[in-house]
Amino acid sequence: MDWEVVIGLEIHAQLATRSKIFSGASTTYGATPNTQACAVDLGLPGVLPVLNEEAVRMAVKFALATGAEIGRKNVFARKNYFYPDLPKGYQISQMDLPIVGKGTLDIRLEDGTVKTVGLTRAHLEEDAGKSLHEDFHGMTGIDLNRAGTPLLEIVSEPDMRSAKEAVAYMKKIHSLVTYIGICDGNMAEGSFRCDANVSVRPKGQAEYGTRAELKNLNSFRFVERAINLEVERQIEVIEDGGQVIQETRLYDADNNETRSMRSKEEANDYRYFPDPDLLPVIIDDETIEAVRATLPELPDAKQQRFVSEYGLSDYDAEVLTSSREQADFYEAVVKAAGGEAKTCANWVMVDLTGALNKVSQGLAESPVNAAQLGGLVRRIADKTLSGKLAKQVFEAMWAGEGDADSIIEDKGLKQVTDTGAIEKVVDEIIASNPQQVEQYRAGKDKVFGFFVGQVMKVMQGKANPAQVNELLKEKLKG
């Protein structure tokens, strides 16, 4: 039987506020456990929550960036459940009246086609604490530093049909929230994570299958792996005559498996009701326009501009605009190089990114800055450097030996473009290799590479390759 996969994502984006959503406690990551949770975060008697206005503005910013509906009147509700890292017994969230309503988001698939994924809603809520198992042999420790941290939960329609589509959608949301500065996107620290709702159904069937929720996936790689494993599991269960159970499952990266955590609750189980301590939030036109004025150039618009302004391919423009940091870096390289947009794109996407990946570093830690890389491209453009010499200069810059001009001077790496000097070496090589000359003139074209190699060897790789090729072809005619 042919099966169709149905996937919807609930992405939790931690909003980049300095304090929590209902208290003045800090949101700084990495503090000593239980040093950043105040009485409000714990829901102790006699305290009242006060809404962080900045969290509201950030949610509105997301709505404007996606063209989604804005809940002019949105309401906070209590979501009641009992868990060790939620001491007050309820989480303040939004249910019937979220701050962001329906919208859509376009994603580009591997074959180049564009797919539109529906946004169901995005609502504000507070995070819970964290259970700690390591270093507590046979017991569980509780760290409440995250309690009250502001989250924007972005819920999609079940529109994705493969793990790769889910990853493409998640990457698009990640790019968007970091571009507009409402989330730092740090997945290792839990600032950006998702729950994936996965089900399968026979192809052609309108009714959805029973879904399982994969909880707290915090890397793109894990999202793809976990979904594929879950799809295989559900198909196997059904084809063996069993039934998929609605439940919440954990992805175990070490054993590469998903396993049951608990049965999945329905909304009714949470007994939502409006929080009596928080008034409805009213968002007026003035607030919306003030937020709109802070929006930067968005990823899709920047990508189109890179194609039209720099003449890049759709692929190059998409890669370079995948993060605001990389797009800004690229534009700084082009400015420093004085143009040469395509050459700059290649050096950023291939050489620099490759070197950074080897040492597992990001652009922020790059030993080569945009001005240095632009200076290197400038020397390639004016033919001071051949491609081979440019690689040597890049390696020296990476090692902290200075900018391109100083390295060229110190190491004597300037490309030789003196035709007379190159011609002299070409003549010497041809004269000392009569056998190869005879072979070439007899039609063995591959021998040409031998002559190029010999000339470059004598000239220590500094000869202009185009001039070497031109002179050799002329001289070898006989």
CSV table of C-alpha atoms in Angstrom, one decimal:
chain,number,residue,atom,x,y,z
A,1,MET,CA,0.0,0.0,0.0
A,2,ASP,CA,1.2,3.5,-0.7
A,3,TRP,CA,1.2,5.8,2.3
A,4,GLU,CA,1.0,9.5,2.6
A,5,VAL,CA,2.8,11.3,5.5
A,6,VAL,CA,1.1,14.2,7.2
A,7,ILE,CA,3.2,16.5,9.4
A,8,GLY,CA,2.4,19.7,11.4
A,9,LEU,CA,4.9,21.5,13.5
A,10,GLU,CA,4.6,23.5,16.8
A,11,ILE,CA,7.7,25.7,16.9
A,12,HIS,CA,8.7,27.3,20.2
A,13,ALA,CA,10.7,30.4,19.6
A,14,GLN,CA,12.1,32.0,22.8
A,15,LEU,CA,11.6,35.7,22.5
A,16,ALA,CA,14.8,37.8,23.0
A,17,THR,CA,13.6,39.9,25.9
A,18,ARG,CA,15.9,40.7,28.8
A,19,SER,CA,13.3,39.8,31.4
A,20,LYS,CA,10.6,37.2,31.7
A,21,ILE,CA,7.1,37.5,30.2
A,22,PHE,CA,5.3,38.2,33.5
A,23,SER,CA,8.1,39.2,35.9
A,24,GLY,CA,11.4,41.2,36.1
A,25,ALA,CA,13.5,38.1,36.5
A,26,SER,CA,16.4,37.8,34.1
A,27,THR,CA,16.3,35.4,31.0
A,28,THR,CA,20.2,35.2,30.7
A,29,TYR,CA,21.2,31.6,29.8
A,30,GLY,CA,23.6,29.5,31.8
A,31,ALA,CA,23.0,30.9,35.3
A,32,THR,CA,23.3,28.7,38.4
A,33,PRO,CA,20.1,26.6,38.7
A,34,ASN,CA,17.2,28.3,40.6
A,35,THR,CA,18.9,31.8,40.8
A,36,GLN,CA,16.6,33.4,38.2
A,37,ALA,CA,13.2,32.4,39.3
A,38,CYS,CA,11.2,34.9,41.4
A,39,ALA,CA,8.0,34.6,43.4
A,40,VAL,CA,5.9,35.5,40.3
A,41,ASP,CA,7.5,32.8,38.2
A,42,LEU,CA,6.7,30.3,40.9
A,43,GLY,CA,3.1,31.5,41.3
A,44,LEU,CA,3.5,32.1,45.1
A,45,PRO,CA,0.5,33.5,47.0
A,46,GLY,CA,0.1,37.3,47.0
A,47,VAL,CA,2.0,38.0,43.8
A,48,LEU,CA,0.5,39.1,40.4
A,49,PRO,CA,1.9,38.7,36.9
A,50,VAL,CA,2.7,41.9,34.9
A,51,LEU,CA,2.9,41.5,31.1
A,52,ASN,CA,6.2,42.3,29.4
A,53,GLU,CA,5.2,44.8,26.7
A,54,GLU,CA,8.3,43.9,24.6
A,55,ALA,CA,7.1,40.3,24.2
A,56,VAL,CA,3.8,41.7,22.7
A,57,ARG,CA,5.7,43.9,20.3
A,58,MET,CA,7.9,40.9,19.2
A,59,ALA,CA,4.8,38.8,18.5
A,60,VAL,CA,3.3,41.6,16.4
A,61,LYS,CA,6.5,41.9,14.5
A,62,PHE,CA,6.3,38.2,13.6
A,63,ALA,CA,2.7,38.7,12.4
A,64,LEU,CA,3.7,41.6,10.2
A,65,ALA,CA,6.7,39.7,8.8
A,66,THR,CA,4.5,36.8,7.7
A,67,GLY,CA,1.5,38.8,6.8
A,68,ALA,CA,-0.6,36.9,9.3
A,69,GLU,CA,-3.6,38.2,11.1
A,70,ILE,CA,-3.0,40.2,14.3
A,71,GLY,CA,-5.3,39.5,17.2
A,72,ARG,CA,-6.4,43.0,18.1
A,73,LYS,CA,-7.9,41.6,21.3
A,74,ASN,CA,-6.0,38.6,22.6
A,75,VAL,CA,-6.4,36.9,25.9
A,76,PHE,CA,-4.1,34.9,28.3
A,77,ALA,CA,-5.5,31.7,29.7
A,78,ARG,CA,-4.4,29.2,32.3
A,79,LYS,CA,-3.4,25.8,30.9
A,80,ASN,CA,-3.7,23.4,33.8
A,81,TYR,CA,-1.5,20.4,34.2
A,82,PHE,CA,0.7,18.9,36.9
A,83,TYR,CA,4.4,18.4,36.2
A,84,PRO,CA,7.4,18.6,38.5
A,85,ASP,CA,8.9,21.6,36.7
A,86,LEU,CA,5.7,23.6,36.9
A,87,PRO,CA,5.2,24.2,40.6
A,88,LYS,CA,2.2,26.5,40.3
A,89,GLY,CA,0.2,23.8,38.5
A,90,TYR,CA,-0.7,25.9,35.4
A,91,GLN,CA,1.1,27.5,32.5
A,92,ILE,CA,0.0,30.9,31.3
A,93,SER,CA,-0.7,30.6,27.6
A,94,GLN,CA,-3.3,31.7,25.0
A,95,MET,CA,-6.1,29.5,23.6
A,96,ASP,CA,-9.2,30.9,22.0
A,97,LEU,CA,-7.8,34.4,21.2
A,98,PRO,CA,-4.1,34.2,20.3
A,99,ILE,CA,-2.1,37.3,19.4
A,100,VAL,CA,-1.3,36.0,15.9
A,101,GLY,CA,-3.9,34.3,13.7
A,102,LYS,CA,-3.9,32.6,10.4
A,103,GLY,CA,-1.2,33.2,7.8
A,104,THR,CA,1.0,31.5,5.2
A,105,LEU,CA,4.6,30.9,4.6
A,106,ASP,CA,6.3,29.9,1.3
A,107,ILE,CA,9.1,27.3,1.4
A,108,ARG,CA,11.5,26.2,-1.4
A,109,LEU,CA,11.8,22.5,-1.8
A,110,GLU,CA,14.8,20.5,-3.0
A,111,ASP,CA,13.5,20.3,-6.6
A,112,GLY,CA,13.3,24.1,-6.7
A,113,THR,CA,9.5,24.3,-6.5
A,114,VAL,CA,7.8,26.5,-3.9
A,115,LYS,CA,5.2,25.2,-1.5
A,116,THR,CA,2.9,27.3,0.7
A,117,VAL,CA,2.5,26.1,4.3
A,118,GLY,CA,-0.4,27.4,6.3
A,119,LEU,CA,0.1,29.1,9.7
A,120,THR,CA,-2.7,28.2,12.1
A,121,ARG,CA,-1.7,30.6,14.8
A,122,ALA,CA,1.1,31.8,17.0
A,123,HIS,CA,0.5,32.5,20.7
A,124,LEU,CA,2.4,33.9,23.6
A,125,GLU,CA,3.1,31.7,26.6
A,126,GLU,CA,5.5,31.2,29.4
A,127,ASP,CA,8.0,28.4,29.5
A,128,ALA,CA,8.1,25.8,32.3
A,129,GLY,CA,11.2,24.8,34.3
A,130,LYS,CA,13.6,22.0,33.5
A,131,SER,CA,14.0,18.5,34.9
A,132,LEU,CA,17.6,17.5,35.5
A,133,HIS,CA,18.6,13.8,35.6
A,134,GLU,CA,22.4,13.9,35.3
A,135,ASP,CA,24.3,14.1,38.6
A,136,PHE,CA,21.1,13.0,40.5
A,137,HIS,CA,21.5,9.3,40.7
A,138,GLY,CA,18.1,7.7,40.9
A,139,MET,CA,16.4,11.1,41.5
A,140,THR,CA,15.4,14.2,39.5
A,141,GLY,CA,16.6,17.7,40.1
A,142,ILE,CA,14.5,20.8,39.1
A,143,ASP,CA,15.9,24.0,37.7
A,144,LEU,CA,13.3,26.8,37.5
A,145,ASN,CA,15.4,29.4,35.8
A,146,ARG,CA,13.4,28.9,32.5
A,147,ALA,CA,10.1,29.2,34.3
A,148,GLY,CA,8.4,32.3,32.9
A,149,THR,CA,10.7,32.7,29.9
A,150,PRO,CA,8.7,34.2,27.0
A,151,LEU,CA,7.9,31.9,24.1
A,152,LEU,CA,6.1,32.4,20.8
A,153,GLU,CA,4.5,29.0,19.9
A,154,ILE,CA,4.1,29.0,16.1
A,155,VAL,CA,1.6,26.3,15.0
A,156,SER,CA,1.4,25.2,11.4
A,157,GLU,CA,-1.3,23.5,9.5
A,158,PRO,CA,-0.7,19.7,8.8
A,159,ASP,CA,0.5,20.7,5.3
A,160,MET,CA,3.9,19.0,5.1
A,161,ARG,CA,4.3,15.6,3.4
A,162,SER,CA,7.9,14.6,4.2
A,163,ALA,CA,10.6,15.1,6.8
A,164,LYS,CA,12.6,17.3,4.3
A,165,GLU,CA,9.6,19.6,3.9
A,166,ALA,CA,9.3,19.9,7.7
A,167,VAL,CA,13.0,20.8,7.9
A,168,ALA,CA,12.6,23.4,5.1
A,169,TYR,CA,9.7,25.0,6.9
A,170,MET,CA,11.5,25.0,10.2
A,171,LYS,CA,14.6,26.6,8.6
A,172,LYS,CA,12.4,29.2,7.0
A,173,ILE,CA,10.9,30.1,10.4
A,174,HIS,CA,14.4,30.1,12.0
A,175,SER,CA,15.7,32.5,9.4
A,176,LEU,CA,12.7,34.8,9.8
A,177,VAL,CA,12.7,35.1,13.6
A,178,THR,CA,16.5,35.7,13.7
A,179,TYR,CA,16.3,38.2,10.8
A,180,ILE,CA,13.6,40.3,12.6
A,181,GLY,CA,15.5,40.0,15.9
A,182,ILE,CA,12.8,38.4,18.1
A,183,CYS,CA,14.8,35.2,18.8
A,184,ASP,CA,18.5,34.4,18.9
A,185,GLY,CA,17.7,31.0,17.2
A,186,ASN,CA,20.2,29.2,19.5
A,187,MET,CA,19.0,25.6,19.2
A,188,ALA,CA,21.7,24.1,21.5
A,189,GLU,CA,20.5,26.4,24.3
A,190,GLY,CA,16.8,25.6,23.7
A,191,SER,CA,15.9,29.0,22.3
A,192,PHE,CA,14.4,27.4,19.1
A,193,ARG,CA,12.9,23.9,19.2
A,194,CYS,CA,9.8,22.2,17.9
A,195,ASP,CA,7.3,19.4,18.5
A,196,ALA,CA,6.4,17.5,15.4
A,197,ASN,CA,2.9,16.0,14.9
A,198,VAL,CA,3.2,13.0,12.6
A,199,SER,CA,0.6,10.6,11.1
A,200,VAL,CA,0.3,8.4,8.0
A,201,ARG,CA,-2.7,7.6,5.9
A,202,PRO,CA,-3.3,5.5,2.7
A,203,LYS,CA,-2.7,7.7,-0.3
A,204,GLY,CA,-6.0,9.2,-1.5
A,205,GLN,CA,-7.7,8.9,1.9
A,206,ALA,CA,-9.2,12.3,3.1
A,207,GLU,CA,-9.3,11.4,6.8
A,208,TYR,CA,-6.2,12.0,8.8
A,209,GLY,CA,-4.5,9.1,10.6
A,210,THR,CA,-3.9,9.0,14.3
A,211,ARG,CA,-1.0,11.3,15.1
A,212,ALA,CA,1.9,11.0,17.5
A,213,GLU,CA,3.7,14.0,18.9
A,214,LEU,CA,7.5,14.0,18.8
A,215,LYS,CA,8.6,16.3,21.7
A,216,ASN,CA,11.3,18.9,22.0
A,217,LEU,CA,13.4,18.4,18.8
A,218,ASN,CA,16.3,20.9,18.9
A,219,SER,CA,18.2,20.4,15.7
A,220,PHE,CA,17.3,20.3,12.0
A,221,ARG,CA,19.1,16.9,11.7
A,222,PHE,CA,17.1,15.4,14.6
A,223,VAL,CA,13.8,16.7,13.2
A,224,GLU,CA,14.5,14.8,9.9
A,225,ARG,CA,15.7,11.7,11.6
A,226,ALA,CA,12.9,11.5,14.2
A,227,ILE,CA,10.1,12.1,11.7
A,228,ASN,CA,11.5,9.4,9.3
A,229,LEU,CA,11.8,6.9,12.2
A,230,GLU,CA,8.2,7.7,13.4
A,231,VAL,CA,6.8,7.3,9.9
A,232,GLU,CA,8.5,3.9,9.5
A,233,ARG,CA,7.2,2.9,13.0
A,234,GLN,CA,3.6,3.9,12.3
A,235,ILE,CA,3.5,2.1,8.9
A,236,GLU,CA,4.9,-1.0,10.4
A,237,VAL,CA,2.4,-1.0,13.3
A,238,ILE,CA,-0.5,-0.6,10.8
A,239,GLU,CA,0.7,-3.2,8.3
A,240,ASP,CA,1.2,-5.7,11.2
A,241,GLY,CA,-2.5,-5.3,12.0
A,242,GLY,CA,-2.1,-2.9,15.0
A,243,GLN,CA,-3.3,0.7,15.6
A,244,VAL,CA,-1.3,3.9,16.2
A,245,ILE,CA,-2.0,5.3,19.6
A,246,GLN,CA,-2.3,9.1,20.1
A,247,GLU,CA,0.6,9.8,22.4
A,248,THR,CA,3.7,12.0,23.0
A,249,ARG,CA,7.0,10.4,22.1
A,250,LEU,CA,10.6,11.1,22.8
A,251,TYR,CA,13.4,11.0,20.2
A,252,ASP,CA,16.4,9.2,21.6
A,253,ALA,CA,19.4,10.4,19.4
A,254,ASP,CA,21.8,8.0,21.1
A,255,ASN,CA,19.8,4.9,20.1
A,256,ASN,CA,18.2,6.6,17.1
A,257,GLU,CA,14.6,5.6,18.0
A,258,THR,CA,11.4,7.2,19.2
A,259,ARG,CA,9.7,5.9,22.3
A,260,SER,CA,6.5,6.6,24.2
A,261,MET,CA,6.6,9.2,27.0
A,262,ARG,CA,2.9,9.6,27.8
A,263,SER,CA,-0.6,9.6,26.3
A,264,LYS,CA,-1.4,12.8,24.4
A,265,GLU,CA,-3.8,15.1,26.1
A,266,GLU,CA,-6.6,16.9,24.3
A,267,ALA,CA,-7.3,20.6,24.9
A,268,ASN,CA,-10.2,19.7,27.2
A,269,ASP,CA,-7.8,17.9,29.5
A,270,TYR,CA,-6.0,21.1,30.2
A,271,ARG,CA,-9.2,22.9,31.4
A,272,TYR,CA,-8.3,26.2,29.9
A,273,PHE,CA,-9.9,29.3,31.3
A,274,PRO,CA,-9.0,33.1,31.0
A,275,ASP,CA,-6.4,34.1,33.6
A,276,PRO,CA,-8.1,36.2,36.1
A,277,ASP,CA,-4.9,38.1,37.0
A,278,LEU,CA,-4.3,39.4,33.4
A,279,LEU,CA,-6.5,41.8,31.4
A,280,PRO,CA,-7.1,41.2,27.7
A,281,VAL,CA,-4.4,42.8,25.5
A,282,ILE,CA,-5.8,45.4,23.0
A,283,ILE,CA,-3.5,46.2,20.1
A,284,ASP,CA,-4.3,49.5,18.3
A,285,ASP,CA,-3.2,50.8,14.9
A,286,GLU,CA,-0.6,53.1,16.4
A,287,THR,CA,1.2,50.1,18.0
A,288,ILE,CA,1.1,48.1,14.8
A,289,GLU,CA,2.5,51.0,12.7
A,290,ALA,CA,5.3,51.6,15.3
A,291,VAL,CA,6.3,48.0,15.1
A,292,ARG,CA,6.1,47.9,11.3
A,293,ALA,CA,8.6,50.8,11.2
A,294,THR,CA,11.2,48.6,13.0
A,295,LEU,CA,11.0,45.7,10.4
A,296,PRO,CA,14.3,45.1,8.5
A,297,GLU,CA,14.5,43.9,4.9
A,298,LEU,CA,13.0,40.4,5.1
A,299,PRO,CA,14.8,37.3,3.8
A,300,ASP,CA,12.6,36.8,0.6
A,301,ALA,CA,13.0,40.5,-0.3
A,302,LYS,CA,16.8,40.3,0.3
A,303,GLN,CA,17.1,37.2,-1.8
A,304,GLN,CA,15.4,38.8,-4.7
A,305,ARG,CA,17.5,41.9,-4.4
A,306,PHE,CA,20.7,39.8,-4.4
A,307,VAL,CA,19.6,38.3,-7.7
A,308,SER,CA,18.7,41.6,-9.3
A,309,GLU,CA,21.5,43.8,-7.8
A,310,TYR,CA,24.4,41.3,-7.8
A,311,GLY,CA,23.4,39.1,-10.6
A,312,LEU,CA,23.6,36.0,-8.5
A,313,SER,CA,21.7,32.7,-9.2
A,314,ASP,CA,18.6,31.9,-7.2
A,315,TYR,CA,20.6,29.2,-5.4
A,316,ASP,CA,23.5,31.5,-4.5
A,317,ALA,CA,21.1,34.2,-3.3
A,318,GLU,CA,19.2,31.7,-1.2
A,319,VAL,CA,22.3,30.3,0.5
A,320,LEU,CA,23.7,33.8,1.2
A,321,THR,CA,20.5,35.1,2.7
A,322,SER,CA,19.8,32.0,4.8
A,323,SER,CA,20.8,34.1,7.8
A,324,ARG,CA,21.0,37.8,8.3
A,325,GLU,CA,24.5,37.5,9.7
A,326,GLN,CA,25.8,35.8,6.5
A,327,ALA,CA,23.9,38.2,4.2
A,328,ASP,CA,25.4,41.2,6.0
A,329,PHE,CA,28.9,39.6,5.9
A,330,TYR,CA,28.6,39.0,2.1
A,331,GLU,CA,27.5,42.5,1.4
A,332,ALA,CA,30.5,43.8,3.4
A,333,VAL,CA,32.8,41.6,1.4
A,334,VAL,CA,31.4,42.9,-1.9
A,335,LYS,CA,31.9,46.5,-0.6
A,336,ALA,CA,35.5,45.9,0.4
A,337,ALA,CA,36.2,44.2,-2.9
A,338,GLY,CA,34.7,47.0,-4.9
A,339,GLY,CA,32.3,44.7,-6.7
A,340,GLU,CA,33.1,41.2,-8.1
A,341,ALA,CA,29.8,39.9,-6.6
A,342,LYS,CA,30.0,36.3,-8.0
A,343,THR,CA,33.7,35.9,-6.9
A,344,CYS,CA,32.8,37.2,-3.4
A,345,ALA,CA,29.8,34.8,-3.3
A,346,ASN,CA,32.1,31.8,-4.1
A,347,TRP,CA,34.7,32.8,-1.5
A,348,VAL,CA,32.0,33.2,1.2
A,349,MET,CA,30.0,30.1,0.4
A,350,VAL,CA,32.9,27.7,-0.4
A,351,ASP,CA,36.2,28.7,1.0
A,352,LEU,CA,35.3,30.6,4.1
A,353,THR,CA,32.3,28.4,5.0
A,354,GLY,CA,34.3,25.3,4.3
A,355,ALA,CA,37.1,26.4,6.6
A,356,LEU,CA,34.6,27.4,9.4
A,357,ASN,CA,32.8,24.1,9.1
A,358,LYS,CA,36.1,22.2,9.6
A,359,VAL,CA,36.6,23.8,12.9
A,360,SER,CA,32.9,23.9,13.9
A,361,GLN,CA,32.8,27.7,14.1
A,362,GLY,CA,30.3,30.3,12.9
A,363,LEU,CA,30.9,33.6,11.2
A,364,ALA,CA,31.1,35.4,14.5
A,365,GLU,CA,34.3,33.5,15.3
A,366,SER,CA,35.8,33.7,11.8
A,367,PRO,CA,39.5,34.6,11.9
A,368,VAL,CA,39.0,36.2,8.5
A,369,ASN,CA,36.8,39.3,8.5
A,370,ALA,CA,34.8,40.7,5.6
A,371,ALA,CA,37.3,43.5,4.9
A,372,GLN,CA,40.2,41.0,4.6
A,373,LEU,CA,38.2,38.7,2.3
A,374,GLY,CA,37.1,41.6,0.2
A,375,GLY,CA,40.8,42.7,-0.1
A,376,LEU,CA,41.7,39.2,-1.3
A,377,VAL,CA,39.0,39.3,-4.0
A,378,ARG,CA,40.3,42.7,-5.1
A,379,ARG,CA,43.7,41.3,-5.7
A,380,ILE,CA,42.3,38.4,-7.7
A,381,ALA,CA,40.3,40.9,-9.8
A,382,ASP,CA,43.3,43.0,-10.6
A,383,LYS,CA,45.3,39.9,-11.4
A,384,THR,CA,47.8,40.3,-8.6
A,385,LEU,CA,46.9,36.8,-7.5
A,386,SER,CA,46.1,33.7,-9.5
A,387,GLY,CA,43.5,31.3,-8.0
A,388,LYS,CA,46.3,29.1,-6.6
A,389,LEU,CA,48.1,32.0,-5.0
A,390,ALA,CA,44.8,33.3,-3.6
A,391,LYS,CA,44.4,30.0,-1.7
A,392,GLN,CA,47.8,30.5,-0.1
A,393,VAL,CA,47.0,34.0,0.9
A,394,PHE,CA,43.7,32.9,2.4
A,395,GLU,CA,45.4,30.2,4.5
A,396,ALA,CA,47.8,32.9,5.8
A,397,MET,CA,45.0,35.2,6.6
A,398,TRP,CA,43.2,32.4,8.4
A,399,ALA,CA,46.4,31.8,10.4
A,400,GLY,CA,46.3,35.5,11.5
A,401,GLU,CA,49.2,36.8,9.3
A,402,GLY,CA,47.5,40.0,8.3
A,403,ASP,CA,45.5,41.2,5.3
A,404,ALA,CA,46.0,40.2,1.7
A,405,ASP,CA,48.4,43.0,0.6
A,406,SER,CA,50.8,42.5,3.5
A,407,ILE,CA,50.9,38.7,3.0
A,408,ILE,CA,51.5,39.2,-0.7
A,409,GLU,CA,54.4,41.5,0.1
A,410,ASP,CA,55.9,39.4,2.9
A,411,LYS,CA,55.7,36.1,1.0
A,412,GLY,CA,56.5,37.5,-2.5
A,413,LEU,CA,53.3,36.0,-3.9
A,414,LYS,CA,52.5,38.5,-6.5
A,415,GLN,CA,51.5,36.9,-9.8
A,416,VAL,CA,53.9,37.2,-12.7
A,417,THR,CA,52.2,38.9,-15.7
A,418,ASP,CA,55.4,39.9,-17.5
A,419,THR,CA,54.9,38.3,-20.9
A,420,GLY,CA,58.7,38.3,-21.6
A,421,ALA,CA,59.5,36.5,-18.4
A,422,ILE,CA,56.8,33.8,-18.9
A,423,GLU,CA,57.8,33.4,-22.6
A,424,LYS,CA,61.5,32.8,-21.6
A,425,VAL,CA,60.5,29.9,-19.4
A,426,VAL,CA,58.0,28.5,-21.9
A,427,ASP,CA,60.8,28.4,-24.5
A,428,GLU,CA,63.2,26.6,-22.1
A,429,ILE,CA,60.6,24.0,-21.2
A,430,ILE,CA,59.7,23.3,-24.9
A,431,ALA,CA,63.4,23.1,-25.8
A,432,SER,CA,64.2,20.6,-23.0
A,433,ASN,CA,61.3,18.2,-23.7
A,434,PRO,CA,61.5,17.3,-27.5
A,435,GLN,CA,59.8,13.9,-27.0
A,436,GLN,CA,56.7,15.5,-25.4
A,437,VAL,CA,56.6,18.2,-28.1
A,438,GLU,CA,56.6,15.5,-30.8
A,439,GLN,CA,53.7,13.6,-29.0
A,440,TYR,CA,51.7,16.8,-28.7
A,441,ARG,CA,52.2,17.7,-32.3
A,442,ALA,CA,51.2,14.1,-33.2
A,443,GLY,CA,47.8,14.8,-31.6
A,444,LYS,CA,48.3,13.7,-28.0
A,445,ASP,CA,46.5,16.7,-26.5
A,446,LYS,CA,46.8,15.5,-22.9
A,447,VAL,CA,50.5,16.2,-23.0
A,448,PHE,CA,49.6,19.9,-22.9
A,449,GLY,CA,49.0,19.7,-19.1
A,450,PHE,CA,52.6,18.5,-18.7
A,451,PHE,CA,54.0,21.7,-20.2
A,452,VAL,CA,51.7,23.9,-18.1
A,453,GLY,CA,52.8,22.0,-15.0
A,454,GLN,CA,56.5,22.4,-15.8
A,455,VAL,CA,56.2,26.1,-16.5
A,456,MET,CA,54.3,26.7,-13.2
A,457,LYS,CA,56.8,24.6,-11.3
A,458,VAL,CA,59.7,26.7,-12.6
A,459,MET,CA,57.9,29.9,-11.8
A,460,GLN,CA,56.8,28.6,-8.4
A,461,GLY,CA,53.1,28.8,-9.3
A,462,LYS,CA,53.3,32.6,-9.8
A,463,ALA,CA,52.8,32.8,-13.5
A,464,ASN,CA,49.5,34.0,-14.9
A,465,PRO,CA,47.8,30.8,-16.0
A,466,ALA,CA,45.9,32.4,-18.9
A,467,GLN,CA,49.2,33.8,-20.3
A,468,VAL,CA,51.0,30.5,-19.8
A,469,ASN,CA,48.3,28.6,-21.7
A,470,GLU,CA,48.2,31.2,-24.5
A,471,LEU,CA,52.0,31.2,-25.0
A,472,LEU,CA,52.3,27.4,-24.9
A,473,LYS,CA,49.5,26.9,-27.5
A,474,GLU,CA,51.2,29.4,-29.8
A,475,LYS,CA,54.7,28.0,-29.4
A,476,LEU,CA,53.7,24.3,-29.7
A,477,LYS,CA,52.1,24.9,-33.1
A,478,GLY,CA,55.7,24.5,-34.4
